[in-house]
Coordinates of C-alpha atoms and ligand atoms in Angstrom, one line a residue:
M1 CA 194.8 -41.2 -44.5
S2 CA 198.0 -39.7 -45.9
N3 CA 199.5 -42.1 -48.2
Y4 CA 203.6 -42.2 -48.6
D5 CA 206.3 -44.1 -50.6
V6 CA 208.0 -45.4 -47.5
I7 CA 207.4 -45.0 -43.4
I8 CA 210.2 -45.2 -41.2
L9 CA 209.2 -45.7 -37.7
G10 CA 211.8 -44.6 -35.4
G11 CA 213.9 -41.5 -35.6
G12 CA 217.6 -42.6 -34.3
P13 CA 220.6 -43.1 -36.9
G14 CA 218.9 -45.8 -38.5
G15 CA 215.7 -44.3 -38.7
Y16 CA 216.8 -40.5 -39.4
N17 CA 219.2 -41.5 -41.9
A18 CA 216.7 -43.6 -44.1
A19 CA 214.8 -40.8 -43.9
I20 CA 217.0 -38.2 -45.5
R21 CA 218.3 -40.9 -48.0
A22 CA 214.4 -41.5 -48.9
G23 CA 213.8 -37.7 -49.5
Q24 CA 217.2 -37.6 -51.6
L25 CA 216.1 -40.2 -53.8
G26 CA 212.8 -38.4 -54.5
L27 CA 210.7 -40.8 -52.2
K28 CA 207.9 -39.4 -50.5
A29 CA 208.7 -40.4 -46.9
A30 CA 207.5 -40.1 -43.1
C31 CA 209.2 -40.6 -40.2
V32 CA 207.4 -41.5 -37.1
E33 CA 209.1 -40.8 -34.0
G34 CA 207.6 -40.7 -30.5
R35 CA 210.2 -39.1 -28.6
A36 CA 209.7 -35.3 -28.0
T37 CA 213.1 -34.6 -30.4
L38 CA 214.7 -36.6 -33.3
G39 CA 218.4 -38.4 -33.0
G40 CA 217.4 -41.4 -31.1
T41 CA 219.3 -43.1 -28.2
C42 CA 222.6 -41.9 -30.2
L43 CA 221.6 -37.9 -30.0
N44 CA 219.4 -38.0 -27.0
V45 CA 220.8 -40.5 -24.5
G46 CA 223.6 -42.3 -26.3
C47 CA 226.9 -41.6 -28.0
M48 CA 226.4 -37.8 -28.1
P49 CA 225.7 -37.0 -24.4
S50 CA 227.9 -39.6 -22.9
K51 CA 231.0 -38.3 -25.7
A52 CA 230.2 -34.4 -24.2
L53 CA 230.7 -36.0 -20.4
L54 CA 233.7 -37.6 -21.6
H55 CA 235.2 -34.6 -23.3
A56 CA 234.7 -32.4 -20.2
S57 CA 235.5 -34.6 -17.7
E58 CA 238.8 -35.4 -19.3
L59 CA 239.8 -31.5 -19.2
Y60 CA 239.1 -31.4 -15.8
E61 CA 241.1 -34.4 -14.7
A62 CA 243.8 -32.7 -16.8
A63 CA 243.6 -29.7 -15.0
K64 CA 242.8 -30.5 -11.6
G65 CA 245.6 -33.5 -11.4
S66 CA 249.2 -33.4 -11.7
E67 CA 248.5 -33.2 -16.3
F68 CA 248.2 -29.2 -16.6
A69 CA 251.2 -29.2 -13.7
H70 CA 253.6 -30.8 -15.4
L71 CA 252.8 -28.6 -18.8
G72 CA 253.6 -25.4 -16.3
I73 CA 250.0 -24.5 -16.3
N74 CA 248.8 -24.0 -12.8
V75 CA 245.4 -23.9 -12.2
S76 CA 243.0 -24.6 -9.2
P77 CA 239.8 -25.7 -11.0
T78 CA 236.3 -26.7 -9.1
L79 CA 233.7 -28.5 -10.7
D80 CA 230.7 -26.7 -12.0
L81 CA 228.7 -30.0 -12.4
A82 CA 225.3 -27.9 -13.5
Q83 CA 227.1 -26.6 -15.9
M84 CA 228.9 -29.2 -17.3
M85 CA 225.0 -30.7 -17.6
K86 CA 223.6 -27.8 -19.4
Q87 CA 226.3 -27.6 -22.2
K88 CA 225.9 -31.2 -22.7
N89 CA 222.3 -30.8 -23.0
E90 CA 222.5 -27.6 -25.2
S91 CA 224.7 -29.3 -27.4
V92 CA 222.4 -32.2 -27.7
A93 CA 219.9 -29.8 -28.7
G94 CA 221.4 -28.0 -31.1
L95 CA 222.2 -31.8 -32.8
T96 CA 218.5 -32.8 -32.9
K97 CA 217.6 -29.4 -33.8
G98 CA 220.2 -30.5 -36.8
I99 CA 217.8 -33.4 -37.6
E100 CA 215.0 -31.4 -38.0
F101 CA 216.4 -28.8 -40.2
L102 CA 217.4 -32.0 -42.7
F103 CA 214.4 -33.4 -42.6
R104 CA 212.8 -30.0 -44.1
K105 CA 215.1 -29.6 -46.4
N106 CA 215.0 -33.1 -47.7
K107 CA 210.9 -32.7 -47.3
V108 CA 210.5 -35.9 -45.1
D109 CA 207.5 -35.5 -42.7
W110 CA 208.1 -35.9 -39.3
I111 CA 205.1 -37.4 -37.8
K112 CA 205.1 -37.0 -34.0
G113 CA 203.8 -40.2 -31.8
W114 CA 204.2 -43.7 -31.7
G115 CA 203.5 -46.0 -34.5
H116 CA 201.7 -49.0 -34.9
I117 CA 201.5 -51.5 -37.7
D118 CA 197.9 -52.4 -38.3
G119 CA 198.7 -54.1 -41.8
P120 CA 200.6 -54.4 -44.8
G121 CA 201.2 -50.8 -45.4
K122 CA 199.0 -49.6 -42.7
V123 CA 200.5 -47.7 -40.1
T124 CA 198.6 -45.5 -36.9
V125 CA 200.5 -43.2 -35.1
T126 CA 199.3 -42.1 -31.5
G127 CA 200.6 -38.4 -30.3
E128 CA 201.2 -37.4 -27.0
D129 CA 197.6 -36.6 -26.7
G130 CA 196.0 -39.5 -27.7
T131 CA 194.9 -38.4 -31.4
Q132 CA 195.5 -40.5 -34.2
V133 CA 196.8 -40.8 -37.4
E134 CA 196.8 -43.4 -40.1
L135 CA 199.2 -43.7 -42.7
S136 CA 199.8 -45.8 -45.6
A137 CA 202.7 -46.7 -47.7
K138 CA 204.6 -49.0 -49.6
D139 CA 207.6 -50.1 -47.6
I140 CA 207.7 -49.9 -43.8
I141 CA 211.2 -49.7 -42.5
I142 CA 211.5 -50.6 -38.6
A143 CA 213.9 -48.6 -36.9
T144 CA 213.1 -49.1 -33.7
G145 CA 216.3 -49.3 -31.6
S146 CA 217.0 -50.6 -28.3
E147 CA 216.5 -50.4 -24.9
P148 CA 218.8 -51.2 -21.5
T149 CA 218.9 -55.0 -20.5
P150 CA 217.5 -55.3 -17.3
L151 CA 219.0 -57.5 -14.3
P152 CA 216.4 -59.5 -12.1
G153 CA 217.1 -58.4 -8.8
V154 CA 218.0 -55.5 -9.4
D155 CA 215.6 -53.1 -10.5
I156 CA 216.3 -49.8 -11.8
D157 CA 214.5 -46.5 -10.9
N158 CA 217.0 -44.2 -12.3
R159 CA 217.5 -42.7 -8.5
R160 CA 220.0 -45.1 -7.2
I161 CA 219.7 -47.7 -9.6
L162 CA 220.8 -46.1 -13.1
D163 CA 220.8 -47.3 -16.2
S164 CA 222.7 -45.2 -19.1
T165 CA 220.0 -42.7 -19.5
G166 CA 220.2 -42.2 -15.5
A167 CA 224.5 -41.9 -15.3
L168 CA 224.4 -39.5 -17.8
S169 CA 222.2 -36.7 -16.0
L170 CA 223.3 -37.2 -12.2
G171 CA 222.9 -34.3 -10.3
E172 CA 225.9 -35.1 -8.2
V173 CA 228.9 -37.0 -8.1
P174 CA 228.3 -40.3 -6.4
R175 CA 230.7 -41.2 -3.5
H176 CA 230.6 -44.9 -4.8
L177 CA 229.5 -46.0 -8.3
V178 CA 229.4 -49.5 -8.7
V179 CA 228.8 -50.4 -12.2
I180 CA 227.6 -53.3 -13.5
G181 CA 229.3 -54.8 -16.6
A182 CA 232.7 -54.2 -17.7
G183 CA 231.2 -53.4 -21.4
V184 CA 231.5 -50.0 -23.4
I185 CA 229.0 -47.9 -21.3
G186 CA 230.1 -49.0 -18.3
L187 CA 234.1 -48.0 -19.3
E188 CA 232.6 -44.9 -20.6
L189 CA 230.6 -43.8 -18.0
G190 CA 232.5 -45.2 -15.0
S191 CA 235.5 -43.0 -16.3
V192 CA 233.5 -39.6 -16.4
W193 CA 232.5 -40.0 -13.0
R194 CA 235.9 -41.9 -11.7
R195 CA 237.4 -38.4 -13.4
L196 CA 234.8 -36.0 -11.6
G197 CA 235.8 -37.7 -8.3
A198 CA 233.4 -40.8 -7.5
Q199 CA 234.7 -44.1 -6.4
V200 CA 234.1 -46.5 -9.3
T201 CA 233.9 -50.3 -8.9
V202 CA 233.1 -52.2 -12.3
V203 CA 231.4 -56.0 -11.2
E204 CA 232.1 -58.3 -14.4
Y205 CA 230.5 -61.8 -14.7
L206 CA 233.2 -63.1 -17.2
D207 CA 236.9 -62.9 -16.6
R208 CA 238.0 -60.0 -18.5
I209 CA 236.4 -56.9 -19.9
C210 CA 235.3 -56.0 -22.9
P211 CA 234.0 -59.4 -24.4
G212 CA 234.4 -59.4 -28.2
A213 CA 237.3 -57.1 -28.1
D214 CA 241.1 -58.8 -29.0
G215 CA 242.1 -59.8 -25.9
E216 CA 245.3 -58.3 -25.9
T217 CA 244.0 -54.8 -26.4
A218 CA 241.3 -55.2 -23.4
K219 CA 243.8 -56.4 -21.3
T220 CA 245.9 -53.2 -21.9
L221 CA 242.7 -51.2 -21.5
Q222 CA 242.1 -52.3 -17.9
R223 CA 245.5 -52.3 -16.7
A224 CA 245.3 -48.0 -17.6
L225 CA 241.6 -47.7 -16.1
A226 CA 242.7 -49.8 -13.1
K227 CA 245.7 -47.5 -13.1
Q228 CA 243.2 -44.6 -13.0
G229 CA 241.6 -45.9 -9.9
I230 CA 238.8 -47.9 -11.6
E231 CA 238.4 -51.2 -9.2
F232 CA 237.5 -54.1 -11.2
K233 CA 235.9 -57.3 -9.8
L234 CA 235.7 -59.7 -12.5
S235 CA 233.9 -63.4 -12.5
T236 CA 232.0 -61.8 -10.1
K237 CA 228.0 -61.8 -10.3
V238 CA 225.3 -59.5 -8.4
T239 CA 222.9 -61.5 -6.8
R240 CA 220.8 -59.0 -5.0
A241 CA 220.1 -55.1 -4.7
E242 CA 218.5 -53.2 -1.6
S243 CA 218.5 -49.5 -2.2
S244 CA 217.4 -47.3 0.1
Q245 CA 216.8 -43.1 0.2
K246 CA 220.5 -42.7 0.2
D247 CA 222.5 -46.0 -0.9
V248 CA 222.4 -49.3 -2.3
Q249 CA 223.4 -52.1 -0.6
L250 CA 224.8 -55.0 -3.2
Q251 CA 225.1 -58.9 -2.9
V252 CA 228.0 -60.1 -4.7
E253 CA 229.9 -63.4 -5.1
P254 CA 232.5 -65.1 -7.6
A255 CA 230.7 -66.1 -10.7
S256 CA 231.2 -69.8 -10.0
G257 CA 229.9 -69.9 -6.3
G258 CA 231.6 -69.2 -3.2
E259 CA 231.4 -66.6 -0.4
A260 CA 228.8 -63.6 -0.9
Q261 CA 230.4 -60.0 -0.1
T262 CA 228.3 -56.9 0.4
L263 CA 229.3 -53.5 -1.9
D264 CA 227.8 -50.4 -0.2
A265 CA 227.3 -47.6 -2.9
D266 CA 225.4 -44.3 -3.2
Y267 CA 224.6 -45.3 -7.0
V268 CA 224.7 -48.2 -9.2
L269 CA 224.9 -48.8 -13.2
V270 CA 223.3 -51.4 -14.4
A271 CA 225.2 -51.9 -17.9
I272 CA 225.1 -55.3 -18.9
G273 CA 223.8 -55.4 -22.6
R274 CA 220.7 -53.8 -24.4
R275 CA 217.9 -55.6 -26.3
P276 CA 216.1 -54.7 -29.7
Y277 CA 212.8 -52.5 -28.6
T278 CA 209.8 -53.7 -30.7
Q279 CA 207.1 -53.0 -28.0
G280 CA 203.4 -52.3 -29.4
L281 CA 204.8 -52.8 -32.7
G282 CA 202.1 -54.7 -34.1
L283 CA 203.9 -57.1 -35.3
E284 CA 201.5 -59.7 -35.4
N285 CA 199.6 -57.9 -37.7
V286 CA 202.4 -58.6 -40.7
R287 CA 202.9 -62.0 -39.1
L288 CA 206.3 -61.1 -37.8
E289 CA 207.7 -62.7 -35.0
T290 CA 210.9 -61.4 -32.8
D291 CA 213.5 -64.4 -32.2
K292 CA 214.4 -65.1 -28.1
R293 CA 216.2 -62.2 -27.4
G294 CA 213.7 -60.0 -29.2
M295 CA 215.6 -59.4 -32.5
L296 CA 214.0 -59.1 -35.5
A297 CA 215.8 -61.3 -38.6
N298 CA 216.7 -60.0 -41.7
Q299 CA 218.1 -61.1 -45.0
R300 CA 219.9 -57.8 -46.7
H301 CA 217.5 -55.8 -44.6
R302 CA 214.3 -57.1 -46.0
T303 CA 212.1 -59.0 -42.9
E304 CA 210.3 -62.0 -43.6
A305 CA 207.1 -59.9 -44.6
P306 CA 206.6 -58.3 -48.0
G307 CA 208.0 -54.7 -47.9
V308 CA 208.5 -54.5 -44.7
W309 CA 212.3 -53.6 -43.8
V310 CA 214.1 -53.7 -40.3
I311 CA 217.5 -51.8 -39.7
G312 CA 219.6 -50.8 -37.1
D313 CA 219.6 -51.8 -33.4
V314 CA 216.4 -53.9 -33.2
T315 CA 218.0 -56.1 -35.8
S316 CA 221.4 -58.6 -36.0
G317 CA 224.9 -57.2 -35.8
P318 CA 226.5 -54.7 -33.5
M319 CA 224.4 -52.3 -31.9
L320 CA 226.4 -49.2 -33.3
A321 CA 225.1 -45.9 -34.3
H322 CA 227.5 -46.1 -37.7
K323 CA 226.3 -50.0 -38.7
A324 CA 222.6 -48.1 -38.0
E325 CA 223.7 -45.5 -40.9
D326 CA 225.0 -48.0 -43.1
E327 CA 222.1 -50.4 -43.1
A328 CA 219.4 -47.2 -43.5
M329 CA 221.4 -46.4 -46.6
A330 CA 221.8 -49.6 -47.6
C331 CA 217.8 -50.5 -47.1
L332 CA 216.9 -47.4 -48.9
E333 CA 219.1 -47.9 -52.3
Q334 CA 217.2 -51.5 -52.4
I335 CA 214.0 -50.1 -52.1
V336 CA 214.6 -47.9 -55.1
G337 CA 216.1 -51.0 -57.2
K338 CA 220.1 -50.0 -56.6
A339 CA 222.6 -52.5 -54.7
G340 CA 223.0 -51.2 -51.4
Q341 CA 225.2 -53.1 -49.2
V342 CA 226.8 -53.4 -45.8
N343 CA 230.2 -54.8 -45.5
Y344 CA 229.7 -56.5 -41.8
D345 CA 233.2 -57.5 -41.6
L346 CA 234.8 -54.1 -41.4
I347 CA 232.6 -52.2 -39.0
P348 CA 235.6 -50.5 -36.6
S349 CA 234.3 -50.2 -32.7
V350 CA 235.5 -47.5 -30.5
I351 CA 235.9 -47.7 -26.8
Y352 CA 236.3 -43.5 -25.8
T353 CA 237.6 -43.9 -22.7
R354 CA 241.5 -42.7 -22.3
P355 CA 243.1 -44.2 -23.9
E356 CA 240.8 -44.9 -26.2
L357 CA 240.2 -48.9 -28.2
A358 CA 239.5 -49.0 -31.6
S359 CA 239.4 -51.8 -33.6
V360 CA 238.0 -53.2 -37.1
G361 CA 238.4 -56.7 -38.3
R362 CA 239.2 -60.2 -36.9
T363 CA 240.8 -60.6 -33.6
E364 CA 243.8 -62.9 -32.6
E365 CA 240.9 -65.1 -30.8
Q366 CA 238.8 -65.2 -33.8
L367 CA 241.4 -66.0 -36.2
K368 CA 243.0 -68.9 -33.9
A369 CA 239.5 -70.3 -33.9
E370 CA 239.3 -70.2 -37.6
G371 CA 242.4 -71.8 -38.0
R372 CA 243.8 -68.9 -40.2
A373 CA 247.4 -68.4 -40.2
Y374 CA 248.7 -64.7 -39.4
K375 CA 251.2 -62.4 -38.4
V376 CA 251.3 -59.9 -36.1
G377 CA 253.1 -56.1 -36.3
K378 CA 252.9 -54.3 -33.3
F379 CA 254.0 -51.0 -32.2
P380 CA 253.9 -49.2 -28.8
F381 CA 253.0 -45.4 -28.6
T382 CA 256.4 -45.0 -26.4
A383 CA 258.1 -45.2 -29.0
N384 CA 256.0 -42.8 -31.4
S385 CA 257.3 -39.0 -30.9
R386 CA 254.6 -37.1 -31.1
A387 CA 253.0 -39.5 -28.1
K388 CA 255.9 -39.0 -26.5
I389 CA 255.7 -35.0 -26.5
N390 CA 251.9 -35.4 -25.2
H391 CA 252.9 -37.5 -22.3
E392 CA 250.2 -40.0 -23.9
T393 CA 252.4 -43.7 -24.3
E394 CA 250.0 -46.1 -23.3
G395 CA 249.0 -48.4 -25.6
F396 CA 250.1 -49.8 -28.9
A397 CA 249.2 -50.2 -32.5
K398 CA 248.7 -53.9 -33.4
V399 CA 248.0 -54.9 -37.7
L400 CA 247.0 -58.5 -37.9
A401 CA 248.1 -59.8 -41.5
D402 CA 247.6 -63.0 -43.6
E403 CA 250.4 -65.3 -43.4
H404 CA 250.4 -66.3 -47.0
T405 CA 249.0 -62.9 -48.8
D406 CA 249.8 -60.0 -46.6
E407 CA 246.1 -58.9 -46.2
I408 CA 245.3 -57.1 -43.2
L409 CA 242.5 -59.4 -41.4
G410 CA 242.5 -57.0 -38.4
V411 CA 243.6 -53.9 -36.8
H412 CA 243.6 -53.2 -33.0
L413 CA 244.7 -50.1 -31.1
V414 CA 245.0 -48.8 -27.7
G415 CA 246.2 -45.3 -27.2
P416 CA 245.6 -41.2 -27.9
S417 CA 243.0 -40.4 -30.5
V418 CA 242.8 -43.7 -31.9
S419 CA 238.9 -43.3 -32.5
E420 CA 239.9 -40.8 -35.2
M421 CA 242.6 -42.7 -36.9
I422 CA 240.7 -46.6 -37.4
G423 CA 239.3 -44.8 -40.4
E424 CA 242.7 -45.3 -42.3
Y425 CA 242.4 -49.4 -41.8
C426 CA 238.6 -49.0 -42.6
V427 CA 239.3 -47.7 -45.8
A428 CA 242.7 -49.6 -46.6
M429 CA 240.8 -53.0 -45.9
E430 CA 237.8 -52.3 -47.9
F431 CA 240.2 -52.1 -50.6
G432 CA 241.7 -55.2 -49.5
A433 CA 245.0 -53.4 -48.7
S434 CA 248.1 -55.7 -47.3
A435 CA 250.2 -54.5 -44.3
E436 CA 253.3 -53.8 -46.9
D437 CA 250.9 -51.4 -48.7
I438 CA 250.2 -49.4 -45.3
A439 CA 254.1 -49.5 -44.9
L440 CA 254.6 -48.1 -48.1
I441 CA 252.7 -45.0 -47.5
C442 CA 253.8 -41.8 -46.3
H443 CA 252.5 -40.3 -42.6
P444 CA 252.7 -37.0 -41.8
H445 CA 255.7 -36.3 -39.0
P446 CA 255.1 -36.2 -36.1
T447 CA 251.7 -37.9 -35.9
R448 CA 250.7 -40.5 -33.9
S449 CA 249.0 -41.7 -36.6
E450 CA 252.9 -42.8 -37.8
A451 CA 252.6 -45.9 -35.2
L452 CA 249.6 -47.2 -37.0
R453 CA 252.2 -47.2 -40.3
Q454 CA 254.9 -48.7 -38.0
A455 CA 252.9 -51.5 -36.9
A456 CA 252.2 -52.4 -40.6
M457 CA 255.9 -52.4 -41.1
N458 CA 256.5 -54.3 -38.1
V459 CA 254.3 -57.2 -39.5
E460 CA 257.4 -58.2 -41.2
G461 CA 259.9 -56.7 -38.7
M462 CA 260.9 -53.6 -40.3
A463 CA 259.6 -50.9 -37.8
T464 CA 262.5 -47.8 -38.3
Q465 CA 261.3 -45.9 -35.3
I466 CA 261.7 -48.2 -31.8
Ligands
LIG1 P1 217.8 -45.3 -31.9 O1 218.9 -44.7 -31.8 O2 217.6 -46.5 -30.4 O3 216.5 -45.4 -32.4 C1 215.3 -45.9 -32.2 C2 214.1 -44.7 -32.2 O4 212.9 -45.5 -32.6 C3 214.0 -43.8 -30.5 O5 214.1 -42.9 -30.9 C4 212.4 -44.6 -30.2 O6 212.0 -43.6 -29.4 C5 211.6 -44.5 -31.4 N1 210.6 -45.6 -31.4 C6 210.7 -47.0 -30.9 N2 209.2 -47.4 -31.1 C7 208.6 -46.3 -31.6 C8 207.7 -46.5 -32.2 N3 206.7 -47.5 -32.2 N4 207.0 -45.5 -33.0 C9 207.8 -44.3 -32.9 N5 208.8 -43.9 -32.1 C10 209.7 -45.5 -32.2 N6 227.0 -46.0 -30.6 C11 227.9 -45.8 -31.7 O7 228.3 -46.2 -32.8 N7 229.0 -44.8 -30.7 C12 228.9 -44.5 -29.6 O8 229.7 -44.0 -29.3 C13 228.1 -44.8 -28.8 N8 227.7 -44.3 -27.7 C14 226.5 -44.9 -26.9 C15 226.2 -44.6 -25.7 C16 225.1 -45.0 -24.7 C17 225.2 -44.5 -23.7 C18 224.2 -46.1 -25.0 C19 223.1 -46.1 -24.9 C20 224.5 -46.1 -27.1 C21 225.9 -45.8 -27.5 N9 226.0 -46.4 -28.8 C22 227.0 -45.7 -29.2 C23 224.8 -47.0 -29.2 C24 223.7 -46.0 -30.5 O9 223.2 -45.1 -29.8 C25 222.8 -47.2 -31.0 O10 223.4 -48.0 -31.9 C26 221.9 -46.2 -32.1 O11 221.4 -45.0 -31.7 C27 221.2 -47.4 -32.4 O12 220.3 -46.8 -33.9 P2 218.8 -47.1 -33.9 O13 218.6 -45.5 -34.8 O14 218.8 -48.2 -34.5 O15 217.9 -47.3 -32.5
LIG2 P1 228.2 -54.2 -23.7 O1 227.4 -55.8 -24.4 O2 229.0 -53.7 -24.0 O3 228.6 -54.8 -22.1 C1 228.0 -55.7 -21.1 C2 229.0 -56.1 -20.1 O4 228.2 -56.6 -19.1 C3 229.8 -57.5 -20.8 O5 231.1 -57.4 -20.1 C4 228.9 -58.6 -20.1 O6 229.5 -59.6 -19.9 C5 228.6 -58.2 -18.9 N1 227.5 -58.6 -18.2 C6 226.3 -59.3 -18.7 N2 225.5 -59.8 -17.8 C7 226.1 -59.3 -16.7 C8 226.0 -60.0 -15.1 N3 224.7 -60.2 -15.1 N4 226.6 -59.5 -14.3 C9 227.9 -58.5 -14.8 N5 228.3 -58.6 -15.9 C10 227.0 -58.9 -17.0 O7 226.8 -53.9 -23.2 P2 226.9 -52.2 -22.5 O8 227.7 -51.7 -22.0 O9 225.5 -51.9 -22.0 O10 226.6 -51.2 -24.2 C11 225.2 -51.4 -24.8 C12 225.8 -51.4 -26.3 O11 225.4 -50.1 -26.7 C13 226.5 -51.8 -26.9 O12 226.2 -53.2 -27.7 C14 227.4 -50.9 -27.5 O13 227.5 -51.6 -29.2 C15 226.4 -49.6 -27.5 N6 227.8 -49.0 -27.0 C16 228.2 -48.3 -27.8 C17 229.3 -47.4 -27.5 C18 230.7 -47.0 -28.4 O14 230.7 -47.5 -29.4 N7 231.4 -46.3 -28.0 C19 229.4 -46.9 -26.2 C20 228.1 -47.2 -25.8 C21 227.2 -48.0 -26.0

């Protein structure tokens, strides 16, 4: 039996960051990962491959449509889907290898195989060929992530009915892709395939897209995506799917009941959320149970079992890579007796469509529900000189500040490159900034970031550039 200070189950952003931090802190760490490569959902079948396709498809559309021609660049691009997928796979391989390098650098052992908890401090790992290795440690961190939530009646086969992993590696452009769920995956991957030539219909159970996002920003994003050609069927439920070799017949009807309709698609993407993954983990051997949603509860990353910790998608909070990473750092700090902490009020979220949606902090809906008095400062990208010159004027920046103290409570952006700019407000809010603080800080001209400052100025009606 090999003995470690800490065993980490799962090699995604939660697990690999925990393992690297453990190594940095001088702990003897083992990271158990059953997948053939490190990096978890994020690197292999999530954040990174989706962003690779979003980037490539955005450039393809710009070149193929009127955008390049308007700039005076005349080209006649053709799509080489196999090459687009190849470069995506090569980038992913580079990134997963990068984690292996970081493991070696920080003296972390990657134990290849699926981990099973046998009891307090005890784990058995079963490799691909069935060989078993026994490990022991004082602390075990569960970082086993999540998997797509299935939809009864719409069985994912990854031939015609896909989950996100299937939709990231299609060998042809769909004629008609029906996406079930107008959340992050549905909008990002729906955008990819629309840009590459597919007709895309998004079916959403609720009467809005992106539940949880600020309502005004979600509406603006929906309008922009509809203008690009994505059809939205809101307040609609899917009751059944029948797939053949060539297509899928999808039965839909109004969520509140009514006349059914059949949608004919050659591919269907099921993107109705993800659920925690703890299959075959042996939780019962440390007397742990999941809740109804399959989630493992935590108190500052500790489970109820002594010496067993939990981080990332498998526990509460948003299912985001940077949240898993933050928890990894905080969990390790706590294991070595330091004061690691995650500020769950300030975890940014981004939808990488075009325009992008980025936000941090409270939405208007949340502030109203809390009865908190707030002021709004907004600034449209139509009035931002850099956005104008680049012909990227859709969207706005919105800053919500406390009515009395001016403290920034929430920031909601729809527009160009807002994913890269939301960090400014994460820093400001972490330091308890007021809208006036941002309003008084010089921003470089001409940049889109000026819109963020102007929105802060507009909390007191002081924007100078409209
Ligand atoms: P995971 O990344 O799921 O890693 C868990 C790992 O544990 C897996 O590799 C699994 O094989 C392994 N494992 C499970 N059980 C065992 C076991 N018993 N033994 C050994 N290994 C085990 N988030 C963002 O922040 N930004 C994005 O842009 C973004 N895009 C996404 C796009 C898509 C299509 C998807 C599906 C997700 C996206 N996410 C994004 C979410 C992000 O991928 C997850 O939040 C993140 O990967 C969670 O990290 P984790 O370490 O908790 O779990
Ligand atoms: P999601 O929770 O973002 O969206 C799911 C959508 O499906 C919601 O709008 C929901 O109302 C709808 N829905 C649920 N059941 C339905 C049904 N039966 N019929 C029709 N619609 C239904 O989930 P997702 O898009 O699958 O993404 C999963 C997770 O992955 C998210 O938690 C997200 O945080 C993460 N992710 C993040 C990014 C990013 O950060 N850019 C990208 C992709 C995925």
